[in-house]
mmCIF file of C-alpha atoms and ligand atoms in Angstrom:
data_model
loop_
_atom_site.group_PDB
_atom_site.id
_atom_site.type_symbol
_atom_site.label_atom_id
_atom_site.label_comp_id
_atom_site.label_asym_id
_atom_site.label_seq_id
_atom_site.Cartn_x
_atom_site.Cartn_y
_atom_site.Cartn_z
ATOM 1 C CA MET A 26 15.343 -18.086 22.490
ATOM 2 C CA ASP A 27 13.524 -20.998 20.845
ATOM 3 C CA SER A 28 11.312 -20.351 17.852
ATOM 4 C CA ASP A 29 7.931 -19.272 19.107
ATOM 5 C CA TYR A 30 5.943 -20.157 16.020
ATOM 6 C CA GLN A 31 5.996 -23.132 13.706
ATOM 7 C CA HIS A 32 3.083 -22.456 11.425
ATOM 8 C CA ILE A 33 1.916 -18.950 10.531
ATOM 9 C CA LEU A 34 -1.297 -18.248 8.626
ATOM 10 C CA ILE A 35 -1.851 -15.020 6.679
ATOM 11 C CA ALA A 36 -5.483 -13.938 6.270
ATOM 12 C CA ALA A 37 -5.512 -12.062 2.970
ATOM 13 C CA ASP A 38 -8.348 -9.843 1.791
ATOM 14 C CA PHE A 39 -6.491 -8.371 -1.222
ATOM 15 C CA SER A 40 -6.938 -4.820 0.075
ATOM 16 C CA SER A 41 -4.289 -2.202 -0.621
ATOM 17 C CA HIS A 42 -2.747 -3.058 2.762
ATOM 18 C CA SER A 43 -2.244 -6.751 2.015
ATOM 19 C CA ASP A 44 1.436 -6.246 1.170
ATOM 20 C CA GLU A 45 2.145 -4.809 4.594
ATOM 21 C CA VAL A 46 0.402 -7.700 6.327
ATOM 22 C CA CYS A 47 2.170 -10.262 4.138
ATOM 23 C CA SER A 48 5.623 -8.829 4.575
ATOM 24 C CA LYS A 49 5.230 -8.749 8.369
ATOM 25 C CA ALA A 50 4.123 -12.392 8.301
ATOM 26 C CA ARG A 51 7.005 -13.361 6.035
ATOM 27 C CA GLN A 52 9.570 -11.685 8.313
ATOM 28 C CA LEU A 53 8.115 -13.546 11.290
ATOM 29 C CA ALA A 54 8.154 -16.844 9.426
ATOM 30 C CA GLU A 55 11.795 -16.357 8.449
ATOM 31 C CA ARG A 56 12.818 -15.383 11.958
ATOM 32 C CA ASN A 57 11.028 -18.371 13.473
ATOM 33 C CA HIS A 58 11.865 -20.843 10.695
ATOM 34 C CA ALA A 59 8.124 -21.340 10.509
ATOM 35 C CA ARG A 60 5.896 -22.692 7.762
ATOM 36 C CA LEU A 61 3.861 -19.968 6.057
ATOM 37 C CA SER A 62 0.290 -20.500 4.830
ATOM 38 C CA ILE A 63 -2.250 -18.134 3.387
ATOM 39 C CA CYS A 64 -6.039 -18.107 3.192
ATOM 40 C CA HIS A 65 -8.814 -16.045 1.691
ATOM 41 C CA ILE A 66 -12.507 -16.377 2.467
ATOM 42 C CA VAL A 67 -15.028 -15.514 -0.221
ATOM 43 C CA GLU A 68 -17.832 -14.023 1.798
ATOM 44 C CA ASP A 69 -21.174 -15.770 1.662
ATOM 45 C CA PHE A 70 -23.953 -13.337 0.982
ATOM 46 C CA PRO A 71 -27.676 -13.935 1.051
ATOM 47 C CA LEU A 72 -28.849 -14.760 -2.419
ATOM 48 C CA THR A 73 -32.417 -13.944 -1.575
ATOM 49 C CA ASP A 74 -34.086 -12.196 1.284
ATOM 50 C CA PHE A 75 -37.526 -13.548 1.972
ATOM 51 C CA ALA A 76 -38.609 -10.233 3.436
ATOM 52 C CA TYR A 77 -38.322 -8.688 -0.006
ATOM 53 C CA GLU A 78 -39.155 -11.693 -2.192
ATOM 54 C CA PRO A 79 -36.353 -13.073 -4.296
ATOM 55 C CA MET A 80 -34.816 -9.989 -5.884
ATOM 56 C CA ILE A 81 -31.952 -11.433 -7.754
ATOM 57 C CA SER A 82 -31.601 -14.803 -9.223
ATOM 58 C CA VAL A 83 -28.061 -15.873 -8.502
ATOM 59 C CA ASP A 84 -27.138 -19.322 -9.651
ATOM 60 C CA ILE A 85 -24.587 -21.682 -8.226
ATOM 61 C CA ASP A 86 -22.207 -20.627 -11.020
ATOM 62 C CA MET A 87 -21.780 -17.255 -9.426
ATOM 63 C CA ARG A 88 -20.429 -18.773 -6.212
ATOM 64 C CA ASP A 89 -18.062 -20.917 -8.264
ATOM 65 C CA ALA A 90 -16.973 -17.891 -10.288
ATOM 66 C CA LEU A 91 -16.209 -15.952 -7.098
ATOM 67 C CA LEU A 92 -14.273 -18.886 -5.681
ATOM 68 C CA GLU A 93 -12.343 -19.210 -8.921
ATOM 69 C CA ALA A 94 -11.526 -15.484 -8.928
ATOM 70 C CA GLY A 95 -10.430 -15.710 -5.279
ATOM 71 C CA LYS A 96 -8.185 -18.668 -6.082
ATOM 72 C CA LYS A 97 -6.542 -16.785 -8.931
ATOM 73 C CA GLN A 98 -5.869 -13.744 -6.751
ATOM 74 C CA LEU A 99 -4.528 -15.844 -3.919
ATOM 75 C CA THR A 100 -2.222 -17.820 -6.203
ATOM 76 C CA LYS A 101 -0.792 -14.556 -7.530
ATOM 77 C CA LEU A 102 -0.176 -13.229 -4.039
ATOM 78 C CA ALA A 103 1.133 -16.558 -2.713
ATOM 79 C CA ASP A 104 3.591 -16.805 -5.611
ATOM 80 C CA THR A 105 5.193 -13.504 -4.618
ATOM 81 C CA LEU A 106 5.684 -14.950 -1.127
ATOM 82 C CA GLY A 107 6.914 -18.364 -2.267
ATOM 83 C CA ILE A 108 3.970 -20.148 -0.650
ATOM 84 C CA ALA A 109 3.231 -23.520 -2.267
ATOM 85 C CA ALA A 110 -0.247 -24.404 -3.551
ATOM 86 C CA SER A 111 -0.610 -26.964 -0.759
ATOM 87 C CA GLN A 112 -0.423 -24.118 1.759
ATOM 88 C CA GLN A 113 -3.140 -21.978 0.169
ATOM 89 C CA TRP A 114 -6.821 -22.053 1.135
ATOM 90 C CA VAL A 115 -9.716 -20.315 -0.569
ATOM 91 C CA GLU A 116 -13.145 -21.087 0.826
ATOM 92 C CA CYS A 117 -16.633 -19.670 0.903
ATOM 93 C CA GLY A 118 -17.987 -18.582 4.231
ATOM 94 C CA SER A 119 -17.704 -16.039 6.965
ATOM 95 C CA PRO A 120 -14.146 -14.647 7.238
ATOM 96 C CA GLY A 121 -14.037 -14.339 11.052
ATOM 97 C CA HIS A 122 -15.281 -17.884 11.564
ATOM 98 C CA ASP A 123 -13.541 -19.665 8.711
ATOM 99 C CA ILE A 124 -10.075 -18.149 9.202
ATOM 100 C CA VAL A 125 -10.143 -19.571 12.745
ATOM 101 C CA ARG A 126 -11.446 -22.945 11.515
ATOM 102 C CA ILE A 127 -8.677 -23.248 8.907
ATOM 103 C CA ALA A 128 -6.108 -22.269 11.548
ATOM 104 C CA ASP A 129 -7.417 -25.022 13.846
ATOM 105 C CA GLU A 130 -7.503 -27.634 11.098
ATOM 106 C CA GLN A 131 -3.987 -26.827 9.917
ATOM 107 C CA GLN A 132 -2.539 -26.554 13.426
ATOM 108 C CA VAL A 133 -1.500 -22.975 12.939
ATOM 109 C CA ASP A 134 0.049 -21.278 15.953
ATOM 110 C CA LEU A 135 -0.066 -17.672 14.733
ATOM 111 C CA ILE A 136 -2.683 -15.959 12.576
ATOM 112 C CA VAL A 137 -1.632 -12.666 10.971
ATOM 113 C CA VAL A 138 -4.381 -10.229 10.005
ATOM 114 C CA GLY A 139 -4.446 -6.532 9.226
ATOM 115 C CA SER A 140 -6.050 -4.283 11.815
ATOM 116 C CA HIS A 141 -8.346 -3.223 8.976
ATOM 117 C CA GLY A 142 -9.354 -4.444 5.596
ATOM 118 C CA ARG A 143 -11.273 -3.408 2.560
ATOM 119 C CA ARG A 144 -14.019 -1.809 4.589
ATOM 120 C CA GLY A 145 -11.723 1.020 5.604
ATOM 121 C CA ILE A 146 -10.366 2.435 8.787
ATOM 122 C CA LYS A 147 -13.297 3.637 10.791
ATOM 123 C CA MET A 148 -12.798 1.697 14.005
ATOM 124 C CA LEU A 149 -9.820 0.723 16.099
ATOM 125 C CA LEU A 150 -10.128 -2.827 14.811
ATOM 126 C CA GLY A 151 -12.060 -4.126 11.802
ATOM 127 C CA SER A 152 -14.824 -6.672 12.285
ATOM 128 C CA THR A 153 -12.899 -9.622 10.834
ATOM 129 C CA ALA A 154 -9.813 -8.817 12.885
ATOM 130 C CA ASN A 155 -12.019 -8.512 15.944
ATOM 131 C CA ALA A 156 -13.782 -11.829 15.315
ATOM 132 C CA VAL A 157 -10.487 -13.634 14.757
ATOM 133 C CA LEU A 158 -9.021 -12.169 17.951
ATOM 134 C CA HIS A 159 -12.054 -13.252 19.936
ATOM 135 C CA HIS A 160 -12.378 -16.777 18.618
ATOM 136 C CA ALA A 161 -8.861 -17.953 17.747
ATOM 137 C CA HIS A 162 -7.310 -20.740 19.780
ATOM 138 C CA CYS A 163 -3.803 -19.567 18.937
ATOM 139 C CA ASP A 164 -1.942 -16.246 18.972
ATOM 140 C CA VAL A 165 -3.116 -13.514 16.627
ATOM 141 C CA LEU A 166 -1.057 -10.646 15.289
ATOM 142 C CA ALA A 167 -3.099 -7.679 14.084
ATOM 143 C CA VAL A 168 -0.723 -5.636 11.941
ATOM 144 C CA ARG A 169 -1.488 -1.995 12.649
ATOM 145 C CA LEU A 170 -2.538 -0.392 9.385
ATOM 146 C CA ARG A 171 -2.938 3.322 9.031
ATOM 147 C CA ASP A 172 -4.971 5.305 6.594
ATOM 148 C CA ASP A 173 -3.010 6.437 3.570
HETATM 149 P P1 AMP B 214 -11.609 -6.206 8.469
HETATM 150 O O1 AMP B 214 -11.725 -6.593 9.914
HETATM 151 O O2 AMP B 214 -12.628 -6.817 7.569
HETATM 152 O O3 AMP B 214 -11.486 -4.727 8.294
HETATM 153 O O4 AMP B 214 -10.233 -6.841 7.951
HETATM 154 C C1 AMP B 214 -9.121 -6.960 8.809
HETATM 155 C C2 AMP B 214 -8.187 -8.020 8.286
HETATM 156 O O5 AMP B 214 -8.841 -9.284 8.290
HETATM 157 C C3 AMP B 214 -7.679 -7.813 6.861
HETATM 158 O O6 AMP B 214 -6.563 -6.928 6.816
HETATM 159 C C4 AMP B 214 -7.298 -9.233 6.499
HETATM 160 O O7 AMP B 214 -6.051 -9.571 7.084
HETATM 161 C C5 AMP B 214 -8.390 -10.055 7.199
HETATM 162 N N1 AMP B 214 -9.540 -10.321 6.309
HETATM 163 C C6 AMP B 214 -10.641 -9.552 6.110
HETATM 164 N N2 AMP B 214 -11.480 -10.114 5.228
HETATM 165 C C7 AMP B 214 -10.896 -11.282 4.857
HETATM 166 C C8 AMP B 214 -11.265 -12.326 3.950
HETATM 167 N N3 AMP B 214 -12.410 -12.284 3.254
HETATM 168 N N4 AMP B 214 -10.431 -13.383 3.831
HETATM 169 C C9 AMP B 214 -9.286 -13.431 4.529
HETATM 170 N N5 AMP B 214 -8.878 -12.483 5.385
HETATM 171 C C10 AMP B 214 -9.669 -11.427 5.550
#
């Protein structure tokens, strides 16, 4: 059989299950002789809520600090997988939306997510996994993660 996938994207949230998701993606990449990329989205959060008046003053530096921290974490994880810096993406935004956007921009043909992330295993499928499955224009593998 021909290789099904040429470019596989891991969506990493640095939860305790990340290793399982990454190793599944790596196996698939090896089997398909596919390129492997990895991304992490630093979630945008409202800095102020006008219903409550500005509660916290968060400056632009905080966003940059979060991005910087995300980059550091992703580099560490990507290094263990042998993924080059040119194949790593850390961006601010909404995970469900931006994982799909990066996949489109980079012509990914398989996105690998965990069935659940940091928010725990309360539903069949986490909200990011669900959003990616609904909006992706390519195949999506949701690696089934179980509670420890
Ligand atoms: P969730 O749906 O948030 O429970 O997470 C399910 C999966 O989506 C995780 O196992 C990750 O693969 C991916 N994911 C969640 N949040 C992010 C994020 N901020 N950046 C990249 N991938 C994420």
